[in-house]
Short mmCIF file of C-alpha atoms and ligand atoms in Angstrom, two decimals:
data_model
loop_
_atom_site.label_atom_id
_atom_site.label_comp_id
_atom_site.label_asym_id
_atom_site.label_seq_id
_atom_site.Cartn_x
_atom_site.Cartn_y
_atom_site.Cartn_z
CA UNK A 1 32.26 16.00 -54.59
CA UNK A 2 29.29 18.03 -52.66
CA UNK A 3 30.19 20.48 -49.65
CA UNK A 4 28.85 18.11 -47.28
CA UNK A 5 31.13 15.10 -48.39
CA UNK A 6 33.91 17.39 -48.48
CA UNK A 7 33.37 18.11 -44.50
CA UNK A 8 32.90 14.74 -44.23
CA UNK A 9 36.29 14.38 -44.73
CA UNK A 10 37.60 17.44 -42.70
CA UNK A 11 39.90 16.76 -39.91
CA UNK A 12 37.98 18.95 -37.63
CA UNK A 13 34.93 17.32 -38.00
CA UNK A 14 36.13 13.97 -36.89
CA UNK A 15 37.87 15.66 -34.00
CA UNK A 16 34.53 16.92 -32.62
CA UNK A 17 32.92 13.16 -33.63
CA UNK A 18 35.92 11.49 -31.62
CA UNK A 19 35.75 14.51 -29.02
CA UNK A 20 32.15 13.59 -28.38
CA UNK A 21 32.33 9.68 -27.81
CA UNK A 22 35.35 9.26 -26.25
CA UNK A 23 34.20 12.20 -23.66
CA UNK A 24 30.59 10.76 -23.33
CA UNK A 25 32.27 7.25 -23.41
CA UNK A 26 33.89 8.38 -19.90
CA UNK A 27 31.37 9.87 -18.60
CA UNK A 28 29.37 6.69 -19.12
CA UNK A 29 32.13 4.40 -18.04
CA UNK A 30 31.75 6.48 -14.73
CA UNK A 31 28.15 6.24 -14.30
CA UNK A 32 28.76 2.20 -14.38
CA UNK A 33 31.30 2.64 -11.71
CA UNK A 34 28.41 4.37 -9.65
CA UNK A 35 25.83 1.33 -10.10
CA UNK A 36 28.09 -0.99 -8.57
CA UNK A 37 27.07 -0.40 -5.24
CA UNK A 38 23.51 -2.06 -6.71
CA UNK A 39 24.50 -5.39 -8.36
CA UNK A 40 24.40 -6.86 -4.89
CA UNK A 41 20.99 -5.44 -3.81
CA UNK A 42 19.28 -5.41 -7.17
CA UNK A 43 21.42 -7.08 -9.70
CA UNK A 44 18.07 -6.98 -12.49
CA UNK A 45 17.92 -3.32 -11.74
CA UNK A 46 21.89 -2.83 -12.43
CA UNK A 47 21.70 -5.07 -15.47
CA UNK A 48 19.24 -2.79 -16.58
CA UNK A 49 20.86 0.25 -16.03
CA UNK A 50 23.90 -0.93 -17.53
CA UNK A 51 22.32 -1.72 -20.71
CA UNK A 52 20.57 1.58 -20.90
CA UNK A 53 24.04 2.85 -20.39
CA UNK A 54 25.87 0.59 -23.22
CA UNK A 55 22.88 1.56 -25.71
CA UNK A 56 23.43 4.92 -25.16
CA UNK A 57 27.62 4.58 -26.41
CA UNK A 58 26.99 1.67 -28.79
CA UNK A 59 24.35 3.45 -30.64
CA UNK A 60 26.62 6.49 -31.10
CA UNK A 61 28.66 4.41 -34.01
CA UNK A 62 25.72 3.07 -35.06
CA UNK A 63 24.10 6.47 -35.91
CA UNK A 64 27.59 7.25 -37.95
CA UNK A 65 27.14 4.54 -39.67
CA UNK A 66 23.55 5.06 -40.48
CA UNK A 67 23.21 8.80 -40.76
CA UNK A 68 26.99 10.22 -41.23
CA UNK A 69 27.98 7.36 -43.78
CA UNK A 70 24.91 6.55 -45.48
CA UNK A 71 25.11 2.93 -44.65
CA UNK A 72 22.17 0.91 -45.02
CA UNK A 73 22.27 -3.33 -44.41
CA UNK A 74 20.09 -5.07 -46.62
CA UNK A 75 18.36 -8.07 -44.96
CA UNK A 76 17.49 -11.25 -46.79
CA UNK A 77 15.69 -13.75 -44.70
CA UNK A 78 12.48 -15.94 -45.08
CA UNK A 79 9.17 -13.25 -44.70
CA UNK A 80 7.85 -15.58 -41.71
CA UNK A 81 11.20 -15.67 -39.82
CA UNK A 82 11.42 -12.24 -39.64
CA UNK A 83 8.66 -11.38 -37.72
CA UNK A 84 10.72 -13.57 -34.58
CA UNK A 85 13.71 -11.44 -35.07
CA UNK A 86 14.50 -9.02 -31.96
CA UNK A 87 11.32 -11.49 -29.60
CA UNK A 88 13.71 -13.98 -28.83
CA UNK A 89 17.33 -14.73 -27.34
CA UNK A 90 19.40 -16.54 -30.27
CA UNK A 91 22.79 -17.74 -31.10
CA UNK A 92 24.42 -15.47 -33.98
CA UNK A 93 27.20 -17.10 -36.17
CA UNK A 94 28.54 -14.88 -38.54
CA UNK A 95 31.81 -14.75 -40.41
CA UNK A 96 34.52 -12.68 -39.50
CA UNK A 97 36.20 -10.85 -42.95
CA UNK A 98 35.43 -7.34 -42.95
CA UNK A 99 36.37 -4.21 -40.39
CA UNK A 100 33.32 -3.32 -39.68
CA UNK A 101 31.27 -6.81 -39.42
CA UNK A 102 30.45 -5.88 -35.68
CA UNK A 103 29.26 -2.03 -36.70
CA UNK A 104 27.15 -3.88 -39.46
CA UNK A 105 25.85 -6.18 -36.47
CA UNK A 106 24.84 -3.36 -34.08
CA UNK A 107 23.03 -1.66 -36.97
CA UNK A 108 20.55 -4.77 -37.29
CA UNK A 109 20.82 -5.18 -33.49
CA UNK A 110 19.54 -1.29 -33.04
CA UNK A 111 16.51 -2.23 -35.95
CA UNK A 112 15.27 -5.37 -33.77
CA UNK A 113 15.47 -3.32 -29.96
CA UNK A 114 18.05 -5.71 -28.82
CA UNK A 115 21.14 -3.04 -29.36
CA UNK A 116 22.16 -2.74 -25.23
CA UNK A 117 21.42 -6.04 -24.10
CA UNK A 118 23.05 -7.51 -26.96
CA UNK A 119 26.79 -9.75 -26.24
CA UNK A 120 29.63 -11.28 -27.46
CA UNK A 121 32.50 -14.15 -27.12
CA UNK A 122 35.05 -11.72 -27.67
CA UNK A 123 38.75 -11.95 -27.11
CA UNK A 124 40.05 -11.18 -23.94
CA UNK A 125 42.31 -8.19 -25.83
CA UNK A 126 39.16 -6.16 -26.48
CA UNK A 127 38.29 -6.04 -22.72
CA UNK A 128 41.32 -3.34 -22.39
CA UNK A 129 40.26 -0.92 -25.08
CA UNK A 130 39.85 2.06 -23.51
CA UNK A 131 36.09 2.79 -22.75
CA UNK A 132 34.56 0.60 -25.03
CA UNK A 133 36.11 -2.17 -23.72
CA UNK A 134 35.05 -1.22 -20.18
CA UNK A 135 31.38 -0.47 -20.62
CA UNK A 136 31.74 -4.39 -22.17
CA UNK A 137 32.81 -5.60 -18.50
CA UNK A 138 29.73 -3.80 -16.75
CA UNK A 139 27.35 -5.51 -19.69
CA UNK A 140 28.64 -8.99 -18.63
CA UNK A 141 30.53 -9.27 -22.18
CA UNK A 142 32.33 -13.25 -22.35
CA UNK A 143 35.93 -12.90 -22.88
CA UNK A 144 37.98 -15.63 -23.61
CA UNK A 145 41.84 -15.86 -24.30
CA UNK A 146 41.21 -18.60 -27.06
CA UNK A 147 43.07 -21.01 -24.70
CA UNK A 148 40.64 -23.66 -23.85
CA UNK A 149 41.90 -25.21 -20.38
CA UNK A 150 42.45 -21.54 -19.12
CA UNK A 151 38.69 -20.31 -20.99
CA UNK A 152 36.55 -23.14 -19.97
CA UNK A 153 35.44 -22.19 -16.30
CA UNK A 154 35.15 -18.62 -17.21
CA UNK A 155 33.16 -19.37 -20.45
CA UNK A 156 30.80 -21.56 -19.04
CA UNK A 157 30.15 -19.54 -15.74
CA UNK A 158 29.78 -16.52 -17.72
CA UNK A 159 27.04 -18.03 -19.81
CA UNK A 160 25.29 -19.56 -16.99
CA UNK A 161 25.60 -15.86 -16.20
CA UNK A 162 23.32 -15.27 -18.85
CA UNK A 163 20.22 -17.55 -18.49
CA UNK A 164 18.85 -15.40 -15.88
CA UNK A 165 18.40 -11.96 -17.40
CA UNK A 166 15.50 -10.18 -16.50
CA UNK A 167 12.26 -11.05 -18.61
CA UNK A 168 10.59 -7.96 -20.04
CA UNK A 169 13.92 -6.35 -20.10
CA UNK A 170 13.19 -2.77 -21.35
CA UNK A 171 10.15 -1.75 -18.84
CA UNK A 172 8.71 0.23 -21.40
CA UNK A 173 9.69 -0.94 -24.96
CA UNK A 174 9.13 -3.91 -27.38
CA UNK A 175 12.09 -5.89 -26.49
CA UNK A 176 12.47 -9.31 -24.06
CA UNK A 177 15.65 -10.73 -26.51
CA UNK A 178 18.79 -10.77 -26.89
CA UNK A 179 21.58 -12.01 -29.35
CA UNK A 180 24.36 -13.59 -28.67
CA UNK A 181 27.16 -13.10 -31.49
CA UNK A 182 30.08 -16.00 -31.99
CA UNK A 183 32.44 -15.84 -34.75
CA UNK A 184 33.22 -19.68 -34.80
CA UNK A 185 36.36 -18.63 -37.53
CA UNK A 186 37.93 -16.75 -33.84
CA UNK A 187 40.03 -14.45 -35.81
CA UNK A 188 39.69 -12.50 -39.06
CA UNK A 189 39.97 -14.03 -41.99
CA UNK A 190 43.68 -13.04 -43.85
CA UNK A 191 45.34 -15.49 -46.94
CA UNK A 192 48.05 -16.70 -44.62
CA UNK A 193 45.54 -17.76 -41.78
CA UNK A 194 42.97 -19.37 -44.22
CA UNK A 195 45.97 -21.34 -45.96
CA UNK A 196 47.25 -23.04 -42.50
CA UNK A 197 43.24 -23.86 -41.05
CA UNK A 198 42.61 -25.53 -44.67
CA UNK A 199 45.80 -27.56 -44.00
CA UNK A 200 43.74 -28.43 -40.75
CA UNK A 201 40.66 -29.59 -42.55
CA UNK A 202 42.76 -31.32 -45.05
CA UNK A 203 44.12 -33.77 -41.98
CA UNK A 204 40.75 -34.19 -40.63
CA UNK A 205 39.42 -34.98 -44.40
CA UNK A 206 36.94 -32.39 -44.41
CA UNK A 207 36.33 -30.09 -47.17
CA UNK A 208 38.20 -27.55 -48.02
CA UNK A 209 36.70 -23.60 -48.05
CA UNK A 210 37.07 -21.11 -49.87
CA UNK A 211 35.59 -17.82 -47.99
CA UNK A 212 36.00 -18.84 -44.40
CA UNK A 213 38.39 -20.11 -42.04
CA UNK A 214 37.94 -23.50 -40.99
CA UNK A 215 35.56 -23.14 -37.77
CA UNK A 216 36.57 -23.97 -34.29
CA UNK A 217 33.87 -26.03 -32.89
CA UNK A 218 34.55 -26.19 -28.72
CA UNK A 219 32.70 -22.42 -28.09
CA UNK A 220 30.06 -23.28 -30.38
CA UNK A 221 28.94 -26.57 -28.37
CA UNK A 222 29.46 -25.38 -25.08
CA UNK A 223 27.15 -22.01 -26.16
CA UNK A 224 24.87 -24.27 -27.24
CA UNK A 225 24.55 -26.78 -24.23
CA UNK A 226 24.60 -23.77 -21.85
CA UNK A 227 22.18 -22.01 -23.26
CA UNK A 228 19.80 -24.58 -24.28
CA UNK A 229 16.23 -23.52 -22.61
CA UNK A 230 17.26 -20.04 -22.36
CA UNK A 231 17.92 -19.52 -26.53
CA UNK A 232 15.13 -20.42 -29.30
CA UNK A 233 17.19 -20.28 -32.00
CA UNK A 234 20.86 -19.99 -33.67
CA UNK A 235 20.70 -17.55 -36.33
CA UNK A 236 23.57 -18.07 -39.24
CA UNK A 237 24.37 -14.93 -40.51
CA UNK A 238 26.63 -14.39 -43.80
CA UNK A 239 27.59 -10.81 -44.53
CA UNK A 240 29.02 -9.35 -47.84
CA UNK A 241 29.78 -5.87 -49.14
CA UNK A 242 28.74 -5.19 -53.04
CA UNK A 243 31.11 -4.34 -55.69
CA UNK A 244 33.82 -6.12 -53.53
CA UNK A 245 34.16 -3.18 -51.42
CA UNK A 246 36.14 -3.84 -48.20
CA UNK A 247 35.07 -1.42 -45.98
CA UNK A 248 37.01 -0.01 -43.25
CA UNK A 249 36.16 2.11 -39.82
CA UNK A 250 38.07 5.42 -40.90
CA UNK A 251 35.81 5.18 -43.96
CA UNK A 252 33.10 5.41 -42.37
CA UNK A 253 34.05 8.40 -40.09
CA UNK A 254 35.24 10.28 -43.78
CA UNK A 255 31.46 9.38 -44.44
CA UNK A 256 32.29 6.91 -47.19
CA UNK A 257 28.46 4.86 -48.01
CA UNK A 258 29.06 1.10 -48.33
CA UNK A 259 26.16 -1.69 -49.40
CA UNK A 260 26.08 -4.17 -47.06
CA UNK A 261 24.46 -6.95 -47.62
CA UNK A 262 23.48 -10.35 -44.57
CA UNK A 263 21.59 -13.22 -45.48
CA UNK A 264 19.86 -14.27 -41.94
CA UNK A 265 18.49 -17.98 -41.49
CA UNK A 266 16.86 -19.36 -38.65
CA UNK A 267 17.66 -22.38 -36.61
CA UNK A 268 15.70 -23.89 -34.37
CA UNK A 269 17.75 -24.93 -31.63
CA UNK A 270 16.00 -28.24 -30.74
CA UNK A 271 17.63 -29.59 -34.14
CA UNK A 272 21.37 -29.01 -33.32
CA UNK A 273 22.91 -32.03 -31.80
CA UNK A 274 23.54 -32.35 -28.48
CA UNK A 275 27.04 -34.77 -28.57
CA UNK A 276 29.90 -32.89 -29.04
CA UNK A 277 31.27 -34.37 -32.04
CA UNK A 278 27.65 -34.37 -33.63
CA UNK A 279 27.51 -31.27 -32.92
CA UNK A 280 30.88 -30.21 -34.71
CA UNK A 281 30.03 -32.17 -37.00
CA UNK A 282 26.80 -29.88 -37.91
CA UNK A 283 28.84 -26.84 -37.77
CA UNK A 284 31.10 -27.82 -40.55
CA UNK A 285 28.22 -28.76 -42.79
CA UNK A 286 26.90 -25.12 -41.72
CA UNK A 287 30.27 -23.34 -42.66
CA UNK A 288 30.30 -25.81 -45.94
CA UNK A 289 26.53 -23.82 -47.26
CA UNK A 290 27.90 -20.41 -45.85
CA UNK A 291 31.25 -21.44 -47.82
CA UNK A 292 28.45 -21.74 -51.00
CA UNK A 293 26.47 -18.69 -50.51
CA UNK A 294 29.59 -16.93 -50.15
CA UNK A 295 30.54 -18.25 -53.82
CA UNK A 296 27.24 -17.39 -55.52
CA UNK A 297 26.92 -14.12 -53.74
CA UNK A 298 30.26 -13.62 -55.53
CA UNK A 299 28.60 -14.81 -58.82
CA UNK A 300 25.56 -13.35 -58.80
CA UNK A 301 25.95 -10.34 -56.01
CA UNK A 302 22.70 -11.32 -54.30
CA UNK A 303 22.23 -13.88 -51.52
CA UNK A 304 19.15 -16.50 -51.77
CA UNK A 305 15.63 -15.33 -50.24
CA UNK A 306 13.69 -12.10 -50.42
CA UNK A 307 15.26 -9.07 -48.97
CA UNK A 308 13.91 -7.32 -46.30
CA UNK A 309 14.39 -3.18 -45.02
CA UNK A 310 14.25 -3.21 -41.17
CA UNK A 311 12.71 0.01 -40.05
CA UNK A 312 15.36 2.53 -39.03
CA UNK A 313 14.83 3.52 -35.61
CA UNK A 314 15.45 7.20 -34.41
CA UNK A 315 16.97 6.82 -31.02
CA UNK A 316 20.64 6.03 -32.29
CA UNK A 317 20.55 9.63 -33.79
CA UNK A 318 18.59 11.40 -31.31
CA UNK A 319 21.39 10.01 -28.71
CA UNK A 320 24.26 10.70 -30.53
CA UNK A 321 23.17 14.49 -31.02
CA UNK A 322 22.31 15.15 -27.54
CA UNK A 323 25.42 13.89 -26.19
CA UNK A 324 26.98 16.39 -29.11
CA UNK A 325 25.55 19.27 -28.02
CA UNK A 326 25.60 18.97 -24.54
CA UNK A 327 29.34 18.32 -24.91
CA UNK A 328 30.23 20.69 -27.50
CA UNK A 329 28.43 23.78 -25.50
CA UNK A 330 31.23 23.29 -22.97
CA UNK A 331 33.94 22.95 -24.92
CA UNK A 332 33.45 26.15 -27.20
CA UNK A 333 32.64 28.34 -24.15
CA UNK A 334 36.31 26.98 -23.02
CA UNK A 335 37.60 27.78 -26.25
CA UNK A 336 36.07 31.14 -26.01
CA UNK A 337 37.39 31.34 -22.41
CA UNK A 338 40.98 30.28 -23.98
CA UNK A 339 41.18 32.98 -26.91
CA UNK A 340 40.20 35.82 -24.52
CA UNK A 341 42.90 34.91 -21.88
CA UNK A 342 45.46 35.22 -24.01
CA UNK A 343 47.31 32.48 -22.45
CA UNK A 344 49.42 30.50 -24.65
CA UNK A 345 49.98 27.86 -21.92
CA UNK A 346 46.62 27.02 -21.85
CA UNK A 347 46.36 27.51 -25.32
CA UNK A 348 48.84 24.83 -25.76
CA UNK A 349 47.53 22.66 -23.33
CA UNK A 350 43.89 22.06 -25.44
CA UNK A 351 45.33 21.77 -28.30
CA UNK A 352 47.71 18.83 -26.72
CA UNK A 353 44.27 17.48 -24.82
CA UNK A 354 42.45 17.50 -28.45
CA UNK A 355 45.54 15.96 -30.39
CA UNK A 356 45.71 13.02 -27.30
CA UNK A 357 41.91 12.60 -28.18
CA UNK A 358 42.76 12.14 -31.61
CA UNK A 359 45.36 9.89 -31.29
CA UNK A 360 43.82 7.75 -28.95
CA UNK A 361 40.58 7.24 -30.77
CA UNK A 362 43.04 6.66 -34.60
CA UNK A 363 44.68 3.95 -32.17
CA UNK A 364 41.08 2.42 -31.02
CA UNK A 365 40.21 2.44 -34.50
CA UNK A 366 43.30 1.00 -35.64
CA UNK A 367 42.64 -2.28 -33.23
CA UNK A 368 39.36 -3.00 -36.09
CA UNK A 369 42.21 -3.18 -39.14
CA UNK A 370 42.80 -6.72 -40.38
CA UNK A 371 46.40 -5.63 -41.09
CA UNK A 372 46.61 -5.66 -37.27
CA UNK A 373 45.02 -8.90 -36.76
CA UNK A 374 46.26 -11.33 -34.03
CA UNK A 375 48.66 -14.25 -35.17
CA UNK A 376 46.33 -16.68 -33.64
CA UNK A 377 45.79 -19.55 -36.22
CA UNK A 378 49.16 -19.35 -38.07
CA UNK A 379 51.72 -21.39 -37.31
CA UNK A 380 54.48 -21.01 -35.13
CA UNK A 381 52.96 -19.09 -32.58
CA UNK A 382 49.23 -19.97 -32.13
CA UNK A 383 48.32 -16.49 -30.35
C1 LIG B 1 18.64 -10.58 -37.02
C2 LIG B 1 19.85 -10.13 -36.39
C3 LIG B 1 21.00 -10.39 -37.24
C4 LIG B 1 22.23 -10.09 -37.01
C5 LIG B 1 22.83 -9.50 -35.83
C6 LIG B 1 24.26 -9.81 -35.88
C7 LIG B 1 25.13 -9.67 -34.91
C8 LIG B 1 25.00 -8.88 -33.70
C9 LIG B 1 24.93 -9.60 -32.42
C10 LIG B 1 25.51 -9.19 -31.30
C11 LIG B 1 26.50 -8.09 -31.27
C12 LIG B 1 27.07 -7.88 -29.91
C13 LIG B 1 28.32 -7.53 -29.67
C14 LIG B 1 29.46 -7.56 -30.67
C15 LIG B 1 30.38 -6.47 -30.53
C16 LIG B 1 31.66 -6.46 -30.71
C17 LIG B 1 32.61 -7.58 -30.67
C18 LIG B 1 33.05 -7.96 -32.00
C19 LIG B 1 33.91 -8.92 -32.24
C20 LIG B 1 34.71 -9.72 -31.27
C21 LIG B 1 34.90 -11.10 -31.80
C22 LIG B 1 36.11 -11.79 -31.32
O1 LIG B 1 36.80 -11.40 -30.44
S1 LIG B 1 36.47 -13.25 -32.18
C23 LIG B 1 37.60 -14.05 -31.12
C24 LIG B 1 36.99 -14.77 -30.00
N1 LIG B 1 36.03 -15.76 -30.37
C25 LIG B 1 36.34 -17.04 -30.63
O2 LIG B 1 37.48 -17.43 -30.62
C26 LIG B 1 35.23 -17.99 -30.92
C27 LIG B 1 35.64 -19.20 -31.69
N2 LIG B 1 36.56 -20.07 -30.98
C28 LIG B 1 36.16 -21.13 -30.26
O3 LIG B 1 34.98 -21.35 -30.16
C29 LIG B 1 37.21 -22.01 -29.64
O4 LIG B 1 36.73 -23.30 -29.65
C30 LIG B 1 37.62 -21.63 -28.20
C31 LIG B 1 38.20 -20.22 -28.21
C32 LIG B 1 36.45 -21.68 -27.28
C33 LIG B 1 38.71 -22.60 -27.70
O5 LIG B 1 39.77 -22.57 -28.59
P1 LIG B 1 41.01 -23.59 -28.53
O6 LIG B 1 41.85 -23.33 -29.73
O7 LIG B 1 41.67 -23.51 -27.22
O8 LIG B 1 40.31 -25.01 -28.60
P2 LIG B 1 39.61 -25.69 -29.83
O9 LIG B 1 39.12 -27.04 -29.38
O10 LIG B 1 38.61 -24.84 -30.42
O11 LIG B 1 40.82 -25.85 -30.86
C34 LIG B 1 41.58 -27.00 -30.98
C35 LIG B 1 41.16 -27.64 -32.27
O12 LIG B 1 41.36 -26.67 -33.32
C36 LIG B 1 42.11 -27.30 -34.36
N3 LIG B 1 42.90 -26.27 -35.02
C37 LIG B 1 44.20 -25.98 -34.86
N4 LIG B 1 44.54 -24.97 -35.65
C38 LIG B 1 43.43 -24.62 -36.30
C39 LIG B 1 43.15 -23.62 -37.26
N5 LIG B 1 44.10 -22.78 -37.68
N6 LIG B 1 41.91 -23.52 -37.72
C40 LIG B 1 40.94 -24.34 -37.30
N7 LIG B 1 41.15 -25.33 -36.40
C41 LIG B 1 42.37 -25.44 -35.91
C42 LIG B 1 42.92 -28.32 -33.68
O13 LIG B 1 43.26 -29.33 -34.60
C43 LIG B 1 41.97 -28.84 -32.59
O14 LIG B 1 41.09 -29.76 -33.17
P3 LIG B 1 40.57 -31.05 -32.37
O15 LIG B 1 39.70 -31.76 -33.36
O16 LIG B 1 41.77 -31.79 -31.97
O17 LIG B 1 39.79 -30.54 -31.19
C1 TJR B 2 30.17 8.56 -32.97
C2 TJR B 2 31.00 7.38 -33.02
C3 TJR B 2 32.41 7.72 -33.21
C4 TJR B 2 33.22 6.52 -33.42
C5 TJR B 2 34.61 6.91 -33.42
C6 TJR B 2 35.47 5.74 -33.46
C7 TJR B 2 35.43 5.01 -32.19
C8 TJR B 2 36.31 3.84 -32.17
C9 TJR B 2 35.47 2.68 -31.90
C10 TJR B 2 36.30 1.50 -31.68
C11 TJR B 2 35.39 0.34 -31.64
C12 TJR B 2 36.14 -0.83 -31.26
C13 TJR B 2 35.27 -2.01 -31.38
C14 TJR B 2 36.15 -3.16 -31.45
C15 TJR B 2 35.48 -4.32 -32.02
C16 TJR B 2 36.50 -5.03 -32.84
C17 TJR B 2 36.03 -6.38 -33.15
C18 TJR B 2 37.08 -7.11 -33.85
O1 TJR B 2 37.19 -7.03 -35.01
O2 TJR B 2 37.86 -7.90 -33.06
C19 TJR B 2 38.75 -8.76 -33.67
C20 TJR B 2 38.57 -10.15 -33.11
O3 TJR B 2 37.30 -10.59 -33.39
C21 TJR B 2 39.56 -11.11 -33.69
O4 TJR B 2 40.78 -10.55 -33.55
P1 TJR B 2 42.03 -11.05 -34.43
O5 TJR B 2 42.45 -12.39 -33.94
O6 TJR B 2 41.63 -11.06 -35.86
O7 TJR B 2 43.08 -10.01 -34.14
#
């Protein structure tokens, strides 16, 4: 192992990566808090802000990924489809089995321009995670309980929401899209939960699969019908890790590489059914050629289609080490400060503040481990 893997690993340097977004993560949660005396003069202008805002703590874990892990996704898609990517709003269904499936999905977000204004049907649980989960309320995030009667005039407000972001959304920059992610599986996939949802498909005859959940099919047809006009296209999205490595957030901050790999195709969304049973009815076919990719991929360790290399952008980086040194010059001069005083009070008290920082980021990272996962879709107790 090389010196700079080795520190990869340290303790301390995680505690100065955690030190620095969960600090900046505040500070930005508080600069949200200060636009909302502008949503009801110039909600465009707030939106905008906002996502500025979000890019600038989103992109921080998308630099570790990138440049402190290694990381790179590899893209396969159809050559002509890929010029649309990140120049239009679309639908993203992607399956839900690995830790870091939404880091993975930021990365190719962050390639395209379409990292801040980018959203999510994500479960109401996430909108109380400390920091992240705030700057997610401010970006108009939809959060849903997974109850239907108690989601549905939420969900469909909050996508109406939606169809009137402002055109030419960065001023100055590339980008007029964004994505909107669904995980139609709603949970992650575990043994347990895919052996009860293929008893489901088994009573409603339809076939059984082997590498996803069966899909719930309400959020997917309401998305749709809401955002018909306002999205071009649904883009199904199948992710896999080479070498049947199951990667994991804490590997990542210990600067572990992984090989991701997504196979991206485009659908237009003039040919997805518009009846709701039609339309479920298309999703399960969907999941039933994502079920087959899934198997070849294991066979053969490549999807279909040529692969593509997104250019990586430098932004994520350049963020992530201003916000580290602009935060890190203050906290060594109070270090400093603290050894000179002699004070073992105060001495005591950082090192509590830094161990509270810890713990509360291991904890935030702990909410990404499957192990942890929800019991909604077992049994028993359906939440
Ligand atoms: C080029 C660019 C490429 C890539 C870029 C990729 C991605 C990046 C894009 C954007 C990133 C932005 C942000 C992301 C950041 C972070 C967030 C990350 C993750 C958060 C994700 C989550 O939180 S997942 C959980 C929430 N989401 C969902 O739940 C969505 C899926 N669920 C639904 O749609 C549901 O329909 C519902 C929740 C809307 C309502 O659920 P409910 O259960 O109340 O009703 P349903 O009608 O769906 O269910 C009843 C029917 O279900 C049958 N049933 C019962 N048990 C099961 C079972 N175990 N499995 C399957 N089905 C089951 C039951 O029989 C009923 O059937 P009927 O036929 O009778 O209706
Ligand atoms: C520089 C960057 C430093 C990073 C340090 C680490 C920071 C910690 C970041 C925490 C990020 C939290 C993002 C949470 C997104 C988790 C998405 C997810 O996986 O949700 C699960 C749900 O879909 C389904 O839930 P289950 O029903 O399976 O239960």
């Amino acid at each position: 192992m090389g010196l700079v893997q080795w520190l990869k690993g340290q303790l301390l340097c995680h505690l100065v990566i955690c030190y620095g977004f969960f600090v900046s993560g505040l500070l930005i949660n508080l600069l949200q808090i200060c636009t909302l005396p502008l949503w009801p003069i110039n909600k465009q202008l707030a939106r905008r802000i906002n996502c500025k805002l979000g890019y600038s703590l989103t992109s921080q874990s998308v630099a570790l990924l990138e440049w402190w892990s290694g990381t790179e996704v590899t893209l396969y898609t159809d050559p002509e489809n890929y010029r649309l990517y990140g120049k239009e709003n679309a639908i993203v269904v992607l399956n839900h089995n690995f830790e870091i499936d939404f880091l993975c999905g930021w990365t190719f977000c962050d390639r395209f321009g379409v990292l801040g204004a980018s959203k999510c049907l994500a479960k109401k649980e996430l909108s109380y995670l400390p920091v992240i989960g705030w700057m997610w309320y401010f970006l108009e995030m939809v959060f849903i309980k997974r109850k239907w009667e108690e989601d549905k005039r939420n969900f469909v407000q909050s996508l109406q929401n939606l169809r009137d972001y402002p055109e030419n959304f960065w001023v100055s920059h590339q980008s007029t899209s964004q994505l909107f992610l669904l995980h139609c599986e709603g949970t992650r996939f575990t043994e347990e939960k895919h052996r009860v949802s293929m008893e489901v498909a088994e009573k409603k005859s339809l076939p059984k699969l082997k590498h996803h959940l069966l899909p719930r099919t309400k959020g997917f047809w309401v998305a749709v019908q809401n955002l018909r006009g306002t999205v071009a296209a649904v883009y199904c999205c199948t992710l896999n890790f080479r070498n049947n490595e199951t990667p994991t957030l804490l590997g990542v901050l210990n600067g572990e590489k992984y090989h991701p790999d997504l196979y991206v195709r485009r659908i237009p969304l003039e040919s997805i059914p518009e009846d709701e049973a039609e339309c479920s009815a298309w999703l399960h076919k969907l999941y039933q050629e994502k079920d087959k990719f899934q198997e070849d991929y294991s066979q053969t360790g490549c999807f279909p289609g040529p692969k593509v290399t997104p250019p990586c952008r430098p932004w994520a980086l350049i963020n992530w080490l201003g916000w580290t040194c602009l935060l890190l010059y203050p906290l060594c001069l109070l270090l400093v400060q603290l050894v000179n005083s002699g004070s073992i009070l105060s001495i005591l008290a950082t090192v509590a503040f830094c161990a509270a920082v810890s713990v509360g980021v291991r904890w935030m990272i702990g909410q990404t481990e499957i192990k942890r996962s929800s019991s909604y879709g077992v049994p028993l107790n359906n939440k």
